[in-house]
CSV table of C-alpha atoms in Angstrom, one decimal:
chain,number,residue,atom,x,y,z
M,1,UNK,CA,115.0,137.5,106.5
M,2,UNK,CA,111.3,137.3,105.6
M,3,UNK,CA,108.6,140.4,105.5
M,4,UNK,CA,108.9,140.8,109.4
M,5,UNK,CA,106.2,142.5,111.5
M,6,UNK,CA,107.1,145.9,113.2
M,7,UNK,CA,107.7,145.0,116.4
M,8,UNK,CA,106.7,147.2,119.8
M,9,UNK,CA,107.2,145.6,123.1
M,10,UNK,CA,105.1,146.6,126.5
M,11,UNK,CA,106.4,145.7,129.8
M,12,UNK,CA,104.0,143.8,132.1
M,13,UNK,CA,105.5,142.8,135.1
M,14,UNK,CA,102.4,141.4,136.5
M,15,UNK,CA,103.0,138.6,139.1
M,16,UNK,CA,99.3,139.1,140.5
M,17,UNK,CA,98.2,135.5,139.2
M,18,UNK,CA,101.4,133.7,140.4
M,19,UNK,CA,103.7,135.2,143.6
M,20,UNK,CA,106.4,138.0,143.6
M,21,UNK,CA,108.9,135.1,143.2
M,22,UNK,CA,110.8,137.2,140.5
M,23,UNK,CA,108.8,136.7,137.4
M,24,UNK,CA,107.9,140.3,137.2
M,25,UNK,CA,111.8,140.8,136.4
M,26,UNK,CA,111.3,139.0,133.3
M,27,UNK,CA,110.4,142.4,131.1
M,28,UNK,CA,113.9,144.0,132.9
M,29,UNK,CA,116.2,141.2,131.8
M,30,UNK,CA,115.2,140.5,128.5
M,31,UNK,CA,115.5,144.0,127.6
M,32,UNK,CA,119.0,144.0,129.3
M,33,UNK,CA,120.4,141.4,127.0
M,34,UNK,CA,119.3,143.2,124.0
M,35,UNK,CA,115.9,141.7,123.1
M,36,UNK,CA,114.9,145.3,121.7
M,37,UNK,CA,117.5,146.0,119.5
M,38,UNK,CA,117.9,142.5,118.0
M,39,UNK,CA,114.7,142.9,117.1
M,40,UNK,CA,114.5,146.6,115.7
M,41,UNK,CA,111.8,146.7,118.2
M,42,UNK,CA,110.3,150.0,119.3
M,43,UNK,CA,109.7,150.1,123.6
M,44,UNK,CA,105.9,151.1,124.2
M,45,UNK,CA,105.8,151.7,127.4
M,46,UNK,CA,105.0,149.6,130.8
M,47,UNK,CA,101.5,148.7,132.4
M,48,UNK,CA,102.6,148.5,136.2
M,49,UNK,CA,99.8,146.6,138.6
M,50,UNK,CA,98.3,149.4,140.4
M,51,UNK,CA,97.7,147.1,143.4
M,52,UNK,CA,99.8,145.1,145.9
M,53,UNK,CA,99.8,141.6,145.6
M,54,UNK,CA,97.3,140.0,148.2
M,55,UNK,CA,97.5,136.6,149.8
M,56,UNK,CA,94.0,135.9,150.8
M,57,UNK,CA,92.1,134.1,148.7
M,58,UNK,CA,88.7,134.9,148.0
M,59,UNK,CA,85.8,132.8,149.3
M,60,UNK,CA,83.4,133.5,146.4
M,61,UNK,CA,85.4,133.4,143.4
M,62,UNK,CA,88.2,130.5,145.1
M,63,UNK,CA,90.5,133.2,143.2
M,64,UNK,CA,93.9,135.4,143.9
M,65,UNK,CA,93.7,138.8,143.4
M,66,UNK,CA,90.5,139.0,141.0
M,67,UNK,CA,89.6,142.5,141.0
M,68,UNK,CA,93.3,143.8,140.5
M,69,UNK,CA,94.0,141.5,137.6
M,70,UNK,CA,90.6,142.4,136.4
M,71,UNK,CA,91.2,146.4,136.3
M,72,UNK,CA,95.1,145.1,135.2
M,73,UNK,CA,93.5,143.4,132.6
M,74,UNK,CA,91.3,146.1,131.1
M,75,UNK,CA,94.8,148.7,131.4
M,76,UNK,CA,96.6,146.3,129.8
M,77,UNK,CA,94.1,145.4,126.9
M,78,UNK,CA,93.9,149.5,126.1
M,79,UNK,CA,97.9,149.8,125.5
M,80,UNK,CA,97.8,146.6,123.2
M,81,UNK,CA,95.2,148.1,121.0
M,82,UNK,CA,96.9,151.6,120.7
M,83,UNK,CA,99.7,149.7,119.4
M,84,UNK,CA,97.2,147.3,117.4
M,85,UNK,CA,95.3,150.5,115.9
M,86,UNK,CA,99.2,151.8,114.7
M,87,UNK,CA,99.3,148.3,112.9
M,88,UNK,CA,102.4,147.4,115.2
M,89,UNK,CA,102.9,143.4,116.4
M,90,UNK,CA,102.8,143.9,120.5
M,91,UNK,CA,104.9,141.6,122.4
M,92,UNK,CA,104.0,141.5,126.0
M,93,UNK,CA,106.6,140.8,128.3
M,94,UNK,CA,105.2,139.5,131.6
M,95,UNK,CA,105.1,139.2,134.7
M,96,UNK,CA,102.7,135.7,134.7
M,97,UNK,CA,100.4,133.6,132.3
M,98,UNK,CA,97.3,136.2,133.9
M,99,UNK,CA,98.5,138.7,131.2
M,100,UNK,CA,97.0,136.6,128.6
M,101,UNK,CA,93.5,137.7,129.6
M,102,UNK,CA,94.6,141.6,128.7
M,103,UNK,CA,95.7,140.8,125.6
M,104,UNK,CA,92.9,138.7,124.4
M,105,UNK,CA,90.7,140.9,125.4
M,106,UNK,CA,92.5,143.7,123.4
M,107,UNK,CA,91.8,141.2,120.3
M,108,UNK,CA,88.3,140.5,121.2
M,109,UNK,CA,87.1,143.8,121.3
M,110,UNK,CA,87.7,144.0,117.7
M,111,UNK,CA,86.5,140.8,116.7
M,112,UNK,CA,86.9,137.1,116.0
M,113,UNK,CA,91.1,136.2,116.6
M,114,UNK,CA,92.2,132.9,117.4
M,115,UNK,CA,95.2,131.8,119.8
M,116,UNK,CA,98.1,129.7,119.9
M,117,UNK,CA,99.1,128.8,123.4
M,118,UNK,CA,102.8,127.4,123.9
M,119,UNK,CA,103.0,126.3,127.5
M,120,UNK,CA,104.3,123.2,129.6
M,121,UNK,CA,100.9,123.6,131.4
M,122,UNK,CA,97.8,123.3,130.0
M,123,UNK,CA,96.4,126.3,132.5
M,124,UNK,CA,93.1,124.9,132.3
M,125,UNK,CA,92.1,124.3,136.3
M,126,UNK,CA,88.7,125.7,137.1
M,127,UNK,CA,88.7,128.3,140.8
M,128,UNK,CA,87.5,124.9,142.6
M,129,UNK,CA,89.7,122.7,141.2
M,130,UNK,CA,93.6,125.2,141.3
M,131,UNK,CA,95.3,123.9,144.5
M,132,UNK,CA,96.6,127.6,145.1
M,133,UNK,CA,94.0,130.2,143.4
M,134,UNK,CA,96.9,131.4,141.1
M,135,UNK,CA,94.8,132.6,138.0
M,136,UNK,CA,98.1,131.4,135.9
M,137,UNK,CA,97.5,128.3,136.2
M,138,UNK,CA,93.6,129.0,135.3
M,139,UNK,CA,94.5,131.8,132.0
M,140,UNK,CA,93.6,129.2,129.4
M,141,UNK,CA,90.5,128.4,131.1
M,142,UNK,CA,89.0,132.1,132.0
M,143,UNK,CA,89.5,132.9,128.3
M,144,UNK,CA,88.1,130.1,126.8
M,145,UNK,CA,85.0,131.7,129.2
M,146,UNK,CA,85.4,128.9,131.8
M,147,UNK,CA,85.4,130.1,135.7
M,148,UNK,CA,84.1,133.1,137.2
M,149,UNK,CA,82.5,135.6,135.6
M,150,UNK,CA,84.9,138.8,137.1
M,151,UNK,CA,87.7,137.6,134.9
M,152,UNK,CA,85.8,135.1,132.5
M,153,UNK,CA,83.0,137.8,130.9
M,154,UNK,CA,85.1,141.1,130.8
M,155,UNK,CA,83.1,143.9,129.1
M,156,UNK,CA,80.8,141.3,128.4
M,157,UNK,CA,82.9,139.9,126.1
M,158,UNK,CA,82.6,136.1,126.9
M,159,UNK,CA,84.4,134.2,125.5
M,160,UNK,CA,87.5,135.9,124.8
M,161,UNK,CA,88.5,133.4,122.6
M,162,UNK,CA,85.9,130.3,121.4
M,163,UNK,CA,87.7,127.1,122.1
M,164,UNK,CA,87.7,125.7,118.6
M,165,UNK,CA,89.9,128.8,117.8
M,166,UNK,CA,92.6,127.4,120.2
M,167,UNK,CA,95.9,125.2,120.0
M,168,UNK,CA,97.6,124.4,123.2
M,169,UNK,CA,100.8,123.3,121.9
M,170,UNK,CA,103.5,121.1,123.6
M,171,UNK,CA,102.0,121.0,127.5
M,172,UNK,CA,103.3,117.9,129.0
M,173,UNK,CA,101.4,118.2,132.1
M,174,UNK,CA,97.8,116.0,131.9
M,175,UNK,CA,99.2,113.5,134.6
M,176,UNK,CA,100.1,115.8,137.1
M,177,UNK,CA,96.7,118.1,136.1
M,178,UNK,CA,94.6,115.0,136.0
M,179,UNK,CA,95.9,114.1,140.1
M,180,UNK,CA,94.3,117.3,140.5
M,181,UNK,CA,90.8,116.4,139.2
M,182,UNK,CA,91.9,119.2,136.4
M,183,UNK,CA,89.2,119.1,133.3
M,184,UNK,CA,91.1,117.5,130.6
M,185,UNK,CA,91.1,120.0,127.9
M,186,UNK,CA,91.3,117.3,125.1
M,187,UNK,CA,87.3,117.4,126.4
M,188,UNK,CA,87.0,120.3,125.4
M,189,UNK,CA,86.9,121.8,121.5
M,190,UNK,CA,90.6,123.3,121.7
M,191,UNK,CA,93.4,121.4,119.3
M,192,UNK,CA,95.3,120.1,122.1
M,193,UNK,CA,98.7,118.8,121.4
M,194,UNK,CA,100.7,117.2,124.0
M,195,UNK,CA,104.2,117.2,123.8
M,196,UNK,CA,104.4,113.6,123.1
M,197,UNK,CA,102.9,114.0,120.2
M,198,UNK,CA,104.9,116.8,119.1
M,199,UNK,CA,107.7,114.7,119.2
M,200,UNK,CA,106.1,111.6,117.5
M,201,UNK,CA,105.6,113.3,114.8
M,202,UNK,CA,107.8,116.2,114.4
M,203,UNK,CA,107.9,119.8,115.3
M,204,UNK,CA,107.7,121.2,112.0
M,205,UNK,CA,104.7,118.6,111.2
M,206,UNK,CA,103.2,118.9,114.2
M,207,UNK,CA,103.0,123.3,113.9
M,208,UNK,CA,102.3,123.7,110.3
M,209,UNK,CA,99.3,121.2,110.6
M,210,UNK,CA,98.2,122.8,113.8
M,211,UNK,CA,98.6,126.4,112.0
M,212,UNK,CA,96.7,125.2,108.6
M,213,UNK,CA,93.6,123.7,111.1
M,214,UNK,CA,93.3,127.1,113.1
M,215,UNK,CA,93.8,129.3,109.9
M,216,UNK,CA,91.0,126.7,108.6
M,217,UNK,CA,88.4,128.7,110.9
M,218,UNK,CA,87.2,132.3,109.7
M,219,UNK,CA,89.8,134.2,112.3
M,220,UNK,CA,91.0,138.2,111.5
M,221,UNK,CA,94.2,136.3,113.0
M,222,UNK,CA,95.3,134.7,116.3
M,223,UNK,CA,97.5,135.8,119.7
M,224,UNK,CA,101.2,133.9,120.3
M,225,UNK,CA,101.2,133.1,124.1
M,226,UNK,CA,104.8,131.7,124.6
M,227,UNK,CA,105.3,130.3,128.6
M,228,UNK,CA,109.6,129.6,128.9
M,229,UNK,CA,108.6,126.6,130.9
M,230,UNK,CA,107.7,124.9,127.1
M,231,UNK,CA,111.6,124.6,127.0
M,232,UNK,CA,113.4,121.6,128.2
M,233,UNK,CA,113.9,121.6,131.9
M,234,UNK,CA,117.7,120.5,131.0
M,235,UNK,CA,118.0,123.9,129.5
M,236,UNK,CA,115.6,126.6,130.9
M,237,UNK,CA,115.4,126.0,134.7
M,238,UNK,CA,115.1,129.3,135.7
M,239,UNK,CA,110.9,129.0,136.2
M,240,UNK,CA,108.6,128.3,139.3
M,241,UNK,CA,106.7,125.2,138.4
M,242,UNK,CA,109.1,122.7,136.8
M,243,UNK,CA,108.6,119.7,134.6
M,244,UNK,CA,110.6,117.1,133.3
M,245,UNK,CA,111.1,117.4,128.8
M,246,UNK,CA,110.3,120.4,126.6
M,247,UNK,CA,111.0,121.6,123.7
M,248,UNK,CA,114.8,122.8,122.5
M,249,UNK,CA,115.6,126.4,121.8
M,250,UNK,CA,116.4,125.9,118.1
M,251,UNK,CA,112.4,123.9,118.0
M,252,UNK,CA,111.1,127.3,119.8
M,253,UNK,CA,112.8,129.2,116.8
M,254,UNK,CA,111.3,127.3,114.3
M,255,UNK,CA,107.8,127.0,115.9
M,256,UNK,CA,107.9,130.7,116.1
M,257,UNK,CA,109.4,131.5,112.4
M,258,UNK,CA,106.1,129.2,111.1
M,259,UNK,CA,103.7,131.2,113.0
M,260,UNK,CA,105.3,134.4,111.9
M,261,UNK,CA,105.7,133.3,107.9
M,262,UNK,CA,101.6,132.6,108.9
M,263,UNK,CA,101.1,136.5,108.3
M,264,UNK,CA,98.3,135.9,110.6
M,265,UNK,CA,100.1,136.7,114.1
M,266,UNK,CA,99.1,139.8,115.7
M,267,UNK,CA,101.1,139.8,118.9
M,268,UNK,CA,102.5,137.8,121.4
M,269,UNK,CA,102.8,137.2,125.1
M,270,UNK,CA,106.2,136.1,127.0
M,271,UNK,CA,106.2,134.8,130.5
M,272,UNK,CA,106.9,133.2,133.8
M,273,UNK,CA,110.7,133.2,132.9
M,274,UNK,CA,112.3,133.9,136.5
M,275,UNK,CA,115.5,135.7,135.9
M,276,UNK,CA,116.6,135.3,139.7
M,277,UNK,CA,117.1,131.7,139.0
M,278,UNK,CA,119.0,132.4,136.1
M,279,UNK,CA,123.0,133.2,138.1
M,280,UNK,CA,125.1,133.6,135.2
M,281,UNK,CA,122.6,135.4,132.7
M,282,UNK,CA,123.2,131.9,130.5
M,283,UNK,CA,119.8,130.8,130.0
M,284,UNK,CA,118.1,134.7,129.5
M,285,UNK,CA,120.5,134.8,126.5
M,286,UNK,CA,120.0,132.1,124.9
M,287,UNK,CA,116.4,132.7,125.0
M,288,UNK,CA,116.2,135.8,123.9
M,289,UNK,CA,118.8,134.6,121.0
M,290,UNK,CA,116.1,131.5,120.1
M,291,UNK,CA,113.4,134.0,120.4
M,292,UNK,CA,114.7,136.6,118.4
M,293,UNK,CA,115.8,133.8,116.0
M,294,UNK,CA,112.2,132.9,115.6
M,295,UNK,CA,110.9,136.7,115.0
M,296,UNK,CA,113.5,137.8,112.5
């Protein structure tokens, strides 16, 4: 077991950037098949939306629920720093990809931190281009201080996170995005790896040379964001937007172990796993076994 981080974990059930489709049980069931104790980790607490999800989507902004993930995102950011501020490693337990803006912002109000994004999406649509408004499938994009400015400049803050201070690691998504008219984020500054390159050249290659070039940039450290939907469809089903390929769970335990053994992690955000479409509990164990694997 290496120097581990002490861990405290926040519940975020936040589903206002997706749908109540059952991601905001995600916090409930990971915690039920032990994640806390396997990790010696210490509960700090929930950050409950304060308003109802709504439906319409905004004419100005083209976005879903703006205000309430902005005043969620400003709650959430203040109980990431307390935990920050005690020197703790926060793990965030969502709810949906939105959650990402809270925590980054919790980072940036401190100073320069950097962010390794593990998704099967690249979460980079602009309001105008998203089919369905969802700000998950726009978090990459708002804090990378792309889109509109209610969610994109918190607290003035703008960017969040600069783009050359980003991996996106392992999305396998540009053909579907690019149907779209999605910006192609390998435009952009950000290390973007596609998962076809992962496996080309190798997990372990593929992290420790992404780590090294982030580490590379004058960072006080950098965010874990870890979407389940990274995982091979074969194996983790249980999430709202499928793709075909991922990654395996003993890959997401040793992508995670590198970033940890980095000593430049500060926290880390878990989402869109949908335990309602899990029916025997199979695939919530085994990741919180390949996650817990990764952390310890």
């Amino acid at each position: 077991m290496h120097n581990r981080p002490e861990y405290s974990v926040i519940d975020a059930p936040s589903i206002l950037g997706l749908r109540p489709t059952g991601v905001e049980h995600l916090p409930k069931a990971l915690r039920a098949a032990g994640f806390l104790e396997r990790l010696n980790a210490e509960y700090g607490g929930i950050v409950a939306p304060s308003s109802p999800y709504n439906y319409s989507r905004d004419e100005e902004t083209k976005l879903l629920n703006a205000e309430a993930i902005k005043d969620y995102s400003h709650r959430l950011a203040d109980a990431v720093n307390s935990l920050l501020h005690e020197n703790k490693f926060p793990i965030v337990l969502g709810g949906d990809c939105s959650i990402l803006i809270g925590n980054l912002l919790a980072l940036r109000r401190i100073g320069r931190y950097g962010l390794f994004f593990i998704d099967g999406h690249a979460d980079f649509y602009r309001p105008e281009e998203s089919p369905t408004g969802e700000v998950a499938d726009m978090d990459l994009a708002i804090v990378s201080g792309h889109g509109a400015d209610i969610l994109s400049n918190l607290e003035d803050l703008k960017p969040l996170v600069m783009e050359r201070d980003v991996v996106v690691f392992g999305y396998r998504d540009s053909e579907q995005s690019a149907q779209y008219g999605c910006y192609d984020i390998k435009s952009t500054m950000m290390n973007a790896i596609e998962l076809i390159d992962v496996q080309r050249v190798g997990l372990q290659n593929a992290a420790s040379l992404a780590i090294h070039e982030l580490l590379k940039n004058e960072l006080l450290g950098f965010w874990i964001h870890l979407d389940a939907d990274i995982l091979d469809d074969s194996i983790m089903s249980a999430v709202d937007y499928r793709l075909p390929g991922g990654i395996t769970f003993s890959e997401l335990s040793n992508l995670l172990e590198l970033l940890i053994l980095s000593k430049k992690a500060m926290g880390m955000s878990i989402t869109i796993f949908n335990p309602t479409l899990d029916k025997d509990g199979s695939m919530t164990r085994n990741f919180v076994a390949s996650i817990v694997e990764g952390l310890c």
